[in-house]
Amino acid sequence: MKSYYKPLILIALIALGLTSSVQAALPIEQLDSFHGAKGYLVQTKTLPMLDIEISIDAGSRYDPSTKSGLASLTGGLLNKGVRSSKGTLTEDQIADQVADLGADLSVGVTGERALIRIRCLSRSDIRDRAVGLARQILSNPSYEPTVINREKQRISAGLLEAETKPDFVLDRRFRKAIYGDYPLGNAMTVKSIAGLTASELKQFHQQFYRSDRVIVSMVGDVNRAEAQEIVQTLVNDLPQSGPVIPPLPELLRSPIESIADREVQIPFDSQQAHIAMGMTAIARNNPDYFPLMVGNYALGGGGFVSRLMNEVREKRGLAYSVFSYFVPGQDNGIFQAGLQTKNDQASMALDVMTENIAQFIAKGPTQSELDAAKANLVNGFPLRIDNNRKLLDNVSSIAWNGLPLNTLDTWTEQVNAVTRDQIETAFQKYLAMDRMKIVVLGAKQ
Amino acid sequence: MRHYLQLLFFGFLVTSQFALGASTQSSDDTHEYFLSNGLKLIIREDHRAPTVAHMVWYRAGSMDEFNGTTGVAHVLEHMMFKGTDKIKAGEFSRLVAAEGGRENAFTSRDYTAFFQQVEKSKLNKVMELEADRMVNLNFDDAEFTKEIQVVMEERRLRTEDNPDSLLNESLMATAFMSSPYRHPVIGWMNDLINMKASDARQWYQHWYAPNNATVVISGDVDPEQIHRLVEKYYGGIQAHALPVRKPQLEPEQKGVKQVHVKAPADGAQLVMAWKVPHLQPDDINNDEPYALELLAAVLDGYDNARLNRELVKQERLADNVDAQYDMISRGPALFIVGADLAKGKTVAQAEAGIRKALAEVANKGVLDSELKRIQTRLLSNQVYKRDSIFGQAMEIGGFEMAGFSWKDLDTVLERMQKITPVQVQAVAKKYLLDTTLTIAILDPQARQSTKAEAQK
């Protein structure tokens, strides 16, 4: 599902939301740490269901340079079979048990973390069985060679297919331009996937899947004591320590470069040119987060009312989708803007986008743009937390990024406090046109 | 998973949320009213959070279009943001945004809908705006000229450069000879190129009327108060006669049809689509559509369902498979099985694998445990669905547009729970026959552009 074809990450990013009445009644409770694992809970009693997200500090940024895909495969195969002294479960048995419980269980890996998500009814017998399954897949994945080989084949096929897609090719090249030698610049390839072995997956699991690298976030119909027990159950079979984990390299600020060094053209015979522009920016806990976030709403984050949308789409009809966003996490994330347009309009569209971003960095938003941004963000706060799923996203993000537990309570206040000067200063501090990487795929020269 | 059921969003794209039908809800929470101008109002109370979803559904989608102006339903959806006598172009979105609202719109074969989500005290304002554009839309030719360019960019993005969409488009155009379901919702490019502002205006004049609309409101609301509000804003709009909807029935298919699509891709794809019945509003006790829904779920409803287990995991014929059937629609239904072929496998091998899996159901039936698993899932989904105010309004609107009542949701769920393995086997045997089969094959082509550069 895509809003103006923006990546979903944008929605997650803005998901750190809002005001008062609702979350005053729904505080985030911090549970006691167990074996180093942290737990957070928001109790919502109106529906007999429970959502759990387990974050493990085991994302793709830990991939060795020649082993891209290691973290993804390690995490992605968690639910494809378990083996322990207590017995074995095949992937089929796991899938059948999840289905018989009427539960959802999914696994995935992002740049920063591995994630297990569970949704189940809160009835204690169902909940206990779902949590028990999650404990097994988290602790004892079996990494059967036949399953690994099959998944490698599927991933390779998916990669080869993706390489025929303009958005994927653009994104991969853009990430390489931005991240350079930082591990997130190395996307997995057919070759890197082919080289991964069962013993490497097991070793990565041993090294990174430790209780002190786990955060459990919960939203739903459980009390504090039950939630505490869930955290203990989930991580009880994990080791608390393991082999040393080398520190991540520093992600350096995008350098000042000539346009010739910053701009990449990729020939591609699609009907549309795809354009991406951006640079490294900030981590989520940066004090300038709010000025940048509010400012970006006015620039290219505010959907139909953003300046980029107005200039590129509404005034000129150049594109269906145009956007900008920051992706801040534990790491310094990126700023990115982009659009797609008919090939022969690419340079015109790029000019319009570039001029508007440059002007915004130079002068910030107008007062009316700032007022409009605040009005939307503040008035719309309740929509950010009006169901369990959205609450879970917020709780998990607060926990992962080490933000204050009252972040939701102070959110609108912080939005309201942002001034034009702060936005202008922050945009100039973190962004600069002569540091922006530009990747253009498919335009006819 | 590919999206065979085309639903175009002004902003975003989702797969059908109604695939497994059924969300039940005690009727105490849901309220229905009719205004004297023919507008139907449905209110779903949900007091979990102080927010509201406000939707207007028009029973006019691409199946109401004719050749030459395909895509006009969706084009008009775009033009609905281009101003009224009081609100100038672009102002609608700005005013909704100022209220903190999220808004969008979507067009399908069966309907066009517009929505806003807001904090509950803002409902008044967005309702006033939405009611205004039901009757006072007033866009100029210059706005149309820019917006049709945007729609063509949308088509390039979603279809021209997307082999999955191209395959789906050819599948529908091949399966249906006469039914308007053969046209893509976004329209054929040639029709977009030749679209005139007057086409969009005429569409608006024909179909946008209170007697062709259903307002669905879900969230933290008092139904009586909302009823009064809806009367205030929508009540004064005049009903008018709608164009006659000619049946445009699809003639009976007499044998296998096949279409090949050459498009830039790496792997081949195979789609097999059978014409099957769908649920009729006046025959809601017909068990066959329910059995077909459950058949699709037995084949592809969970991680270890039959198609994935047999074709992906055991026989390695495919890297991905799916089965789709939507019993809730205005037009004719297809039962669709699709596969992304594994490297080195031929279309013939994949087809044989799919046929074998389906023949197993037809000849040997399904296990009680398989069906029970799906039915358990349907029940837990009833709870999960309540988590989303927006999702509840979507489900109600989708049902209503296909000619059902939201009250039928309970019946649908009950009947789904009572379907037996024998009934699932029976529909597999009766309907998955070659006489009504259309096969679409994606024949992958290398792009002209250099792969080496792309891989840098």
CSV table of C-alpha atoms in Angstrom, one decimal, chain B residues 75-453:
chain,number,residue,atom,x,y,z
B,75,VAL,CA,-10.3,10.7,-14.1
B,76,LEU,CA,-13.4,12.2,-12.5
B,77,GLU,CA,-12.2,11.0,-9.1
B,78,HIS,CA,-9.0,13.1,-9.7
B,79,MET,CA,-11.1,16.1,-10.9
B,80,MET,CA,-13.2,16.0,-7.7
B,81,PHE,CA,-10.2,17.8,-6.0
B,82,LYS,CA,-10.3,20.6,-8.6
B,83,GLY,CA,-12.8,22.9,-7.0
B,84,THR,CA,-16.4,23.9,-6.7
B,85,ASP,CA,-18.2,27.2,-7.0
B,86,LYS,CA,-17.0,28.0,-3.5
B,87,ILE,CA,-13.8,26.0,-3.1
B,88,LYS,CA,-11.0,26.7,-5.7
B,89,ALA,CA,-8.7,24.0,-7.1
B,90,GLY,CA,-6.4,22.4,-4.5
B,91,GLU,CA,-8.3,24.1,-1.7
B,92,PHE,CA,-10.2,21.0,-0.7
B,93,SER,CA,-7.0,19.2,0.3
B,94,ARG,CA,-5.6,22.3,2.1
B,95,LEU,CA,-8.8,22.7,4.2
B,96,VAL,CA,-8.9,19.0,5.1
B,97,ALA,CA,-5.2,19.1,6.0
B,98,ALA,CA,-5.7,22.1,8.2
B,99,GLU,CA,-8.2,20.1,10.2
B,100,GLY,CA,-5.5,17.4,10.7
B,101,GLY,CA,-7.3,15.2,8.3
B,102,ARG,CA,-6.1,12.4,6.1
B,103,GLU,CA,-7.9,12.1,2.9
B,104,ASN,CA,-7.9,10.2,-0.3
B,105,ALA,CA,-10.1,8.5,-2.9
B,106,PHE,CA,-10.2,5.3,-4.9
B,107,THR,CA,-11.9,3.9,-8.0
B,108,SER,CA,-12.6,0.3,-8.7
B,109,ARG,CA,-14.6,-1.5,-11.3
B,110,ASP,CA,-17.7,-1.3,-9.1
B,111,TYR,CA,-17.5,2.1,-7.4
B,112,THR,CA,-15.7,5.3,-6.7
B,113,ALA,CA,-15.2,6.5,-3.1
B,114,PHE,CA,-13.8,9.4,-1.2
B,115,PHE,CA,-12.8,9.5,2.4
B,116,GLN,CA,-11.4,11.7,5.2
B,117,GLN,CA,-10.2,10.6,8.6
B,118,VAL,CA,-10.3,13.2,11.3
B,119,GLU,CA,-10.4,13.9,15.0
B,120,LYS,CA,-14.1,13.7,15.8
B,121,SER,CA,-14.7,17.4,16.4
B,122,LYS,CA,-13.6,18.1,12.8
B,123,LEU,CA,-16.2,15.9,11.1
B,124,ASN,CA,-18.5,18.8,10.6
B,125,LYS,CA,-16.0,20.6,8.5
B,126,VAL,CA,-15.0,17.8,6.2
B,127,MET,CA,-18.6,16.7,5.7
B,128,GLU,CA,-19.5,20.2,4.6
B,129,LEU,CA,-16.7,20.0,2.0
B,130,GLU,CA,-17.6,16.5,0.8
B,131,ALA,CA,-21.3,17.4,0.5
B,132,ASP,CA,-20.4,20.6,-1.5
B,133,ARG,CA,-18.5,18.6,-4.1
B,134,MET,CA,-21.3,16.1,-4.6
B,135,VAL,CA,-23.3,18.8,-6.4
B,136,ASN,CA,-21.2,21.9,-7.0
B,137,LEU,CA,-18.1,20.6,-8.8
B,138,ASN,CA,-16.8,23.2,-11.2
B,139,PHE,CA,-13.4,22.7,-12.8
B,140,ASP,CA,-12.0,24.5,-15.8
B,141,ASP,CA,-10.4,23.1,-18.9
B,142,ALA,CA,-6.9,24.2,-17.9
B,143,GLU,CA,-7.2,22.2,-14.6
B,144,PHE,CA,-8.3,19.2,-16.7
B,145,THR,CA,-5.5,19.5,-19.1
B,146,LYS,CA,-2.9,19.3,-16.3
B,147,GLU,CA,-4.7,16.6,-14.4
B,148,ILE,CA,-5.0,14.3,-17.4
B,149,GLN,CA,-1.2,14.5,-17.7
B,150,VAL,CA,-1.0,13.3,-14.0
B,151,VAL,CA,-3.3,10.4,-14.7
B,152,MET,CA,-1.2,9.4,-17.7
B,153,GLU,CA,1.9,9.5,-15.4
B,154,GLU,CA,-0.1,7.3,-13.0
B,155,ARG,CA,-0.8,4.8,-15.8
B,156,ARG,CA,2.9,4.8,-16.9
B,157,LEU,CA,3.9,4.2,-13.3
B,158,ARG,CA,1.4,1.5,-12.4
B,159,THR,CA,0.9,-0.2,-15.7
B,160,GLU,CA,3.1,0.6,-18.7
B,161,ASP,CA,6.3,0.0,-16.7
B,162,ASN,CA,4.8,-2.8,-14.6
B,163,PRO,CA,4.7,-6.3,-16.2
B,164,ASP,CA,2.4,-7.7,-13.5
B,165,SER,CA,-0.2,-5.0,-14.4
B,166,LEU,CA,0.3,-5.6,-18.1
B,167,LEU,CA,-0.3,-9.3,-17.6
B,168,ASN,CA,-3.4,-8.6,-15.4
B,169,GLU,CA,-4.8,-6.2,-18.0
B,170,SER,CA,-4.4,-8.7,-20.8
B,171,LEU,CA,-5.9,-11.5,-18.6
B,172,MET,CA,-9.1,-9.4,-18.0
B,173,ALA,CA,-9.4,-8.2,-21.6
B,174,THR,CA,-9.1,-11.9,-22.7
B,175,ALA,CA,-11.3,-13.5,-20.2
B,176,PHE,CA,-14.1,-11.0,-20.9
B,177,MET,CA,-15.3,-10.3,-24.4
B,178,SER,CA,-18.3,-8.2,-23.7
B,179,SER,CA,-18.4,-7.4,-20.0
B,180,PRO,CA,-17.0,-4.0,-19.1
B,181,TYR,CA,-14.8,-5.8,-16.7
B,182,ARG,CA,-12.5,-6.2,-19.7
B,183,HIS,CA,-11.4,-2.6,-19.4
B,184,PRO,CA,-8.7,-1.5,-16.9
B,185,VAL,CA,-9.9,0.8,-14.2
B,186,ILE,CA,-7.4,3.4,-15.1
B,187,GLY,CA,-8.5,3.2,-18.7
B,188,TRP,CA,-6.6,2.5,-22.0
B,189,MET,CA,-3.9,5.0,-22.7
B,190,ASN,CA,-5.4,5.9,-26.0
B,191,ASP,CA,-8.7,6.8,-24.3
B,192,LEU,CA,-6.8,8.9,-21.8
B,193,ILE,CA,-5.0,10.7,-24.6
B,194,ASN,CA,-8.3,11.5,-26.2
B,195,MET,CA,-10.2,12.3,-23.0
B,196,LYS,CA,-12.0,15.6,-22.8
B,197,ALA,CA,-13.0,17.7,-19.9
B,198,SER,CA,-16.5,17.3,-21.1
B,199,ASP,CA,-16.3,13.5,-20.7
B,200,ALA,CA,-15.5,14.0,-17.1
B,201,ARG,CA,-18.2,16.6,-16.6
B,202,GLN,CA,-20.7,14.4,-18.2
B,203,TRP,CA,-19.7,11.5,-16.0
B,204,TYR,CA,-20.2,13.7,-12.9
B,205,GLN,CA,-23.6,14.9,-14.1
B,206,HIS,CA,-24.7,11.3,-14.7
B,207,TRP,CA,-23.6,9.5,-11.6
B,208,TYR,CA,-22.9,11.9,-8.8
B,209,ALA,CA,-26.2,12.2,-7.0
B,210,PRO,CA,-27.5,11.5,-3.5
B,211,ASN,CA,-29.6,8.7,-4.9
B,212,ASN,CA,-26.5,6.9,-6.2
B,213,ALA,CA,-24.4,7.5,-3.0
B,214,THR,CA,-23.9,5.8,0.4
B,215,VAL,CA,-22.3,7.7,3.2
B,216,VAL,CA,-20.5,5.5,5.7
B,217,ILE,CA,-19.2,6.9,9.0
B,218,SER,CA,-17.4,4.9,11.6
B,219,GLY,CA,-15.8,5.9,14.8
B,220,ASP,CA,-16.5,7.8,18.0
B,221,VAL,CA,-19.9,9.3,17.1
B,222,ASP,CA,-23.4,9.6,18.4
B,223,PRO,CA,-25.6,8.3,15.6
B,224,GLU,CA,-28.5,10.6,16.1
B,225,GLN,CA,-26.3,13.6,16.2
B,226,ILE,CA,-24.5,12.5,13.0
B,227,HIS,CA,-27.8,11.7,11.3
B,228,ARG,CA,-28.8,15.3,11.9
B,229,LEU,CA,-25.5,16.5,10.6
B,230,VAL,CA,-25.8,14.5,7.4
B,231,GLU,CA,-29.3,15.8,6.9
B,232,LYS,CA,-28.0,19.3,7.2
B,233,TYR,CA,-25.2,19.0,4.7
B,234,TYR,CA,-26.4,16.3,2.3
B,235,GLY,CA,-30.1,16.6,2.8
B,236,GLY,CA,-30.7,19.6,0.5
B,237,ILE,CA,-29.1,18.1,-2.5
B,238,GLN,CA,-31.6,17.1,-5.2
B,239,ALA,CA,-31.9,13.6,-6.5
B,240,HIS,CA,-31.9,13.1,-10.3
B,241,ALA,CA,-32.6,10.2,-12.6
B,242,LEU,CA,-29.6,8.0,-13.2
B,243,PRO,CA,-28.7,6.6,-16.7
B,244,VAL,CA,-30.1,3.2,-17.4
B,245,ARG,CA,-27.6,0.5,-16.6
B,246,LYS,CA,-27.7,-1.9,-19.4
B,247,PRO,CA,-26.9,-5.5,-18.4
B,248,GLN,CA,-23.7,-5.9,-20.6
B,249,LEU,CA,-23.7,-9.6,-19.7
B,250,GLU,CA,-20.7,-11.7,-20.7
B,251,PRO,CA,-21.6,-14.4,-23.2
B,252,GLU,CA,-20.9,-18.0,-22.2
B,253,GLN,CA,-17.3,-19.1,-22.8
B,254,LYS,CA,-16.9,-22.1,-25.0
B,255,GLY,CA,-13.3,-23.2,-24.5
B,256,VAL,CA,-9.8,-22.3,-23.2
B,257,LYS,CA,-8.5,-18.9,-24.1
B,258,GLN,CA,-4.9,-18.0,-23.9
B,259,VAL,CA,-2.9,-14.8,-24.0
B,260,HIS,CA,0.9,-14.2,-24.0
B,261,VAL,CA,2.4,-11.0,-22.9
B,262,LYS,CA,6.0,-10.0,-23.7
B,263,ALA,CA,7.3,-7.5,-21.2
B,264,PRO,CA,10.6,-6.6,-19.4
B,265,ALA,CA,10.9,-9.1,-16.6
B,266,ASP,CA,13.3,-11.8,-15.5
B,267,GLY,CA,11.0,-14.7,-14.7
B,268,ALA,CA,7.9,-16.2,-16.4
B,269,GLN,CA,4.5,-16.0,-14.8
B,270,LEU,CA,1.5,-18.1,-15.3
B,271,VAL,CA,-2.1,-17.1,-14.4
B,272,MET,CA,-5.1,-19.4,-14.7
B,273,ALA,CA,-8.5,-17.9,-14.3
B,274,TRP,CA,-11.9,-19.6,-14.3
B,275,LYS,CA,-15.3,-18.0,-14.6
B,276,VAL,CA,-17.2,-18.9,-11.5
B,277,PRO,CA,-20.4,-17.6,-9.8
B,278,HIS,CA,-20.3,-14.9,-7.2
B,279,LEU,CA,-22.7,-14.1,-4.4
B,280,GLN,CA,-26.0,-12.6,-5.5
B,281,PRO,CA,-27.8,-10.2,-3.2
B,282,ASP,CA,-31.1,-11.9,-3.8
B,283,ASP,CA,-29.6,-15.4,-3.2
B,284,ILE,CA,-27.4,-15.0,-0.2
B,285,ASN,CA,-28.1,-18.6,0.9
B,286,ASN,CA,-26.4,-20.0,-2.1
B,287,ASP,CA,-23.5,-22.0,-0.6
B,288,GLU,CA,-21.3,-22.2,-3.8
B,289,PRO,CA,-19.7,-18.7,-3.5
B,290,TYR,CA,-18.8,-19.5,0.2
B,291,ALA,CA,-17.4,-22.8,-0.8
B,292,LEU,CA,-15.3,-21.1,-3.5
B,293,GLU,CA,-14.0,-18.6,-1.0
B,294,LEU,CA,-13.0,-21.4,1.3
B,295,LEU,CA,-11.4,-23.3,-1.6
B,296,ALA,CA,-9.2,-20.3,-2.3
B,297,ALA,CA,-8.2,-20.2,1.4
B,298,VAL,CA,-7.5,-23.9,1.5
B,299,LEU,CA,-5.2,-23.3,-1.5
B,300,ASP,CA,-3.6,-20.1,-0.3
B,301,GLY,CA,-5.0,-18.9,3.0
B,302,TYR,CA,-2.0,-19.5,5.3
B,303,ASP,CA,1.7,-20.2,5.1
B,304,ASN,CA,1.4,-23.9,4.8
B,305,ALA,CA,-1.7,-23.9,2.5
B,306,ARG,CA,-1.7,-26.4,-0.4
B,307,LEU,CA,-0.3,-24.4,-3.3
B,308,ASN,CA,2.6,-23.0,-1.3
B,309,ARG,CA,3.4,-26.4,0.2
B,310,GLU,CA,3.2,-28.4,-3.0
B,311,LEU,CA,4.4,-26.0,-5.7
B,312,VAL,CA,6.9,-23.9,-3.8
B,313,LYS,CA,8.2,-26.1,-1.0
B,314,GLN,CA,7.9,-29.6,-2.3
B,315,GLU,CA,8.0,-29.6,-6.1
B,316,ARG,CA,9.9,-26.3,-6.5
B,317,LEU,CA,7.9,-25.4,-9.6
B,318,ALA,CA,7.3,-21.9,-8.4
B,319,ASP,CA,8.8,-19.2,-6.2
B,320,ASN,CA,5.5,-17.7,-5.4
B,321,VAL,CA,1.9,-18.8,-5.9
B,322,ASP,CA,-1.5,-17.4,-5.0
B,323,ALA,CA,-5.2,-18.1,-5.3
B,324,GLN,CA,-7.8,-15.4,-5.4
B,325,TYR,CA,-11.5,-15.2,-5.5
B,326,ASP,CA,-13.8,-12.4,-4.5
B,327,MET,CA,-17.4,-13.4,-4.1
B,328,ILE,CA,-18.5,-9.8,-3.5
B,329,SER,CA,-18.7,-7.9,-6.8
B,330,ARG,CA,-21.2,-6.3,-9.1
B,331,GLY,CA,-19.7,-7.9,-12.2
B,332,PRO,CA,-18.6,-11.4,-13.1
B,333,ALA,CA,-16.2,-13.3,-10.9
B,334,LEU,CA,-13.0,-15.1,-11.6
B,335,PHE,CA,-11.3,-17.8,-9.6
B,336,ILE,CA,-7.6,-17.1,-10.2
B,337,VAL,CA,-4.5,-19.1,-9.5
B,338,GLY,CA,-1.1,-17.5,-10.3
B,339,ALA,CA,2.5,-18.6,-10.1
B,340,ASP,CA,5.9,-17.0,-10.5
B,341,LEU,CA,7.9,-19.8,-12.1
B,342,ALA,CA,11.0,-21.2,-10.5
B,343,LYS,CA,14.2,-21.0,-12.6
B,344,GLY,CA,14.4,-23.7,-15.1
B,345,LYS,CA,10.8,-24.7,-14.9
B,346,THR,CA,8.5,-24.4,-18.0
B,347,VAL,CA,5.0,-23.0,-18.1
B,348,ALA,CA,3.8,-26.4,-19.0
B,349,GLN,CA,5.3,-27.9,-15.9
B,350,ALA,CA,3.8,-25.1,-13.7
B,351,GLU,CA,0.4,-25.6,-15.3
B,352,ALA,CA,0.6,-29.3,-14.7
B,353,GLY,CA,1.5,-28.7,-11.1
B,354,ILE,CA,-1.4,-26.3,-10.6
B,355,ARG,CA,-3.8,-28.7,-12.3
B,356,LYS,CA,-2.6,-31.5,-10.1
B,357,ALA,CA,-3.1,-29.6,-6.9
B,358,LEU,CA,-6.6,-28.6,-8.0
B,359,ALA,CA,-7.4,-32.1,-9.2
B,360,GLU,CA,-6.5,-33.4,-5.8
B,361,VAL,CA,-9.1,-31.2,-4.2
B,362,ALA,CA,-11.7,-32.2,-6.9
B,363,ASN,CA,-11.0,-35.9,-6.6
B,364,LYS,CA,-10.1,-36.4,-3.0
B,365,GLY,CA,-11.5,-33.4,-1.3
B,366,VAL,CA,-10.1,-31.4,1.6
B,367,LEU,CA,-9.4,-32.4,5.2
B,368,ASP,CA,-11.7,-31.4,8.0
B,369,SER,CA,-8.6,-30.0,9.8
B,370,GLU,CA,-7.7,-27.8,6.8
B,371,LEU,CA,-11.2,-26.3,6.6
B,372,LYS,CA,-11.4,-25.9,10.4
B,373,ARG,CA,-8.1,-23.9,10.3
B,374,ILE,CA,-9.6,-21.5,7.8
B,375,GLN,CA,-12.8,-21.1,9.7
B,376,THR,CA,-10.9,-20.4,13.0
B,377,ARG,CA,-9.1,-17.7,11.1
B,378,LEU,CA,-12.3,-16.2,10.0
B,379,LEU,CA,-13.5,-15.9,13.6
B,380,SER,CA,-10.3,-14.4,15.0
B,381,ASN,CA,-10.4,-12.0,12.1
B,382,GLN,CA,-13.6,-10.6,13.4
B,383,VAL,CA,-11.8,-9.4,16.5
B,384,TYR,CA,-8.8,-8.1,14.6
B,385,LYS,CA,-10.9,-6.2,12.2
B,386,ARG,CA,-12.3,-4.2,15.0
B,387,ASP,CA,-8.9,-2.7,15.5
B,388,SER,CA,-9.3,-0.4,12.5
B,389,ILE,CA,-12.1,2.1,12.3
B,390,PHE,CA,-11.2,2.8,8.7
B,391,GLY,CA,-11.2,-0.9,7.8
B,392,GLN,CA,-14.7,-1.3,9.2
B,393,ALA,CA,-16.0,1.5,7.1
B,394,MET,CA,-14.2,0.0,4.0
B,395,GLU,CA,-15.9,-3.3,4.5
B,396,ILE,CA,-19.4,-1.9,4.9
B,397,GLY,CA,-19.0,0.3,1.8
B,398,GLY,CA,-17.7,-2.5,-0.3
B,399,PHE,CA,-20.6,-4.7,0.7
B,400,GLU,CA,-23.1,-2.0,0.0
B,401,MET,CA,-21.7,-1.2,-3.4
B,402,ALA,CA,-22.1,-4.8,-4.6
B,403,GLY,CA,-25.7,-4.6,-3.8
B,404,PHE,CA,-25.6,-6.2,-0.3
B,405,SER,CA,-26.5,-4.8,3.0
B,406,TRP,CA,-24.0,-4.5,5.9
B,407,LYS,CA,-26.5,-6.6,7.7
B,408,ASP,CA,-25.5,-9.5,5.4
B,409,LEU,CA,-22.1,-9.5,6.9
B,410,ASP,CA,-23.3,-11.7,9.8
B,411,THR,CA,-25.1,-14.1,7.5
B,412,VAL,CA,-22.0,-14.4,5.3
B,413,LEU,CA,-19.8,-15.3,8.3
B,414,GLU,CA,-22.3,-17.8,9.6
B,415,ARG,CA,-22.6,-19.5,6.3
B,416,MET,CA,-18.9,-19.6,5.9
B,417,GLN,CA,-18.6,-21.4,9.2
B,418,LYS,CA,-21.1,-24.1,8.1
B,419,ILE,CA,-19.5,-25.0,4.7
B,420,THR,CA,-18.3,-28.6,4.7
B,421,PRO,CA,-15.3,-30.3,3.0
B,422,VAL,CA,-17.8,-32.0,0.6
B,423,GLN,CA,-19.1,-28.6,-0.6
B,424,VAL,CA,-15.5,-27.3,-1.2
B,425,GLN,CA,-14.8,-30.4,-3.2
B,426,ALA,CA,-18.0,-30.0,-5.1
B,427,VAL,CA,-17.3,-26.5,-6.4
B,428,ALA,CA,-13.7,-27.5,-7.3
B,429,LYS,CA,-15.1,-30.3,-9.4
B,430,LYS,CA,-18.0,-28.3,-10.9
B,431,TYR,CA,-16.3,-25.0,-11.8
B,432,LEU,CA,-12.6,-25.4,-12.5
B,433,LEU,CA,-13.1,-26.6,-16.0
B,434,ASP,CA,-11.4,-25.9,-19.3
B,435,THR,CA,-14.5,-24.5,-21.0
B,436,THR,CA,-14.4,-21.4,-18.8
B,437,LEU,CA,-10.6,-21.1,-18.4
B,438,THR,CA,-8.4,-18.2,-19.5
B,439,ILE,CA,-4.6,-18.6,-19.3
B,440,ALA,CA,-2.3,-15.6,-19.3
B,441,ILE,CA,1.5,-16.1,-19.6
B,442,LEU,CA,4.2,-13.5,-19.0
B,443,ASP,CA,7.0,-14.1,-21.4
B,444,PRO,CA,9.9,-12.2,-19.9
B,445,GLN,CA,12.0,-10.0,-22.1
B,446,ALA,CA,15.4,-8.4,-21.4
B,447,ARG,CA,15.4,-4.6,-21.2
B,448,GLN,CA,17.5,-2.7,-23.7
B,449,SER,CA,19.3,-0.9,-21.0
B,450,THR,CA,22.6,-2.4,-19.8
B,451,LYS,CA,22.2,-4.7,-16.8
B,452,ALA,CA,25.9,-4.1,-15.9
B,453,GLU,CA,25.2,-0.5,-15.2
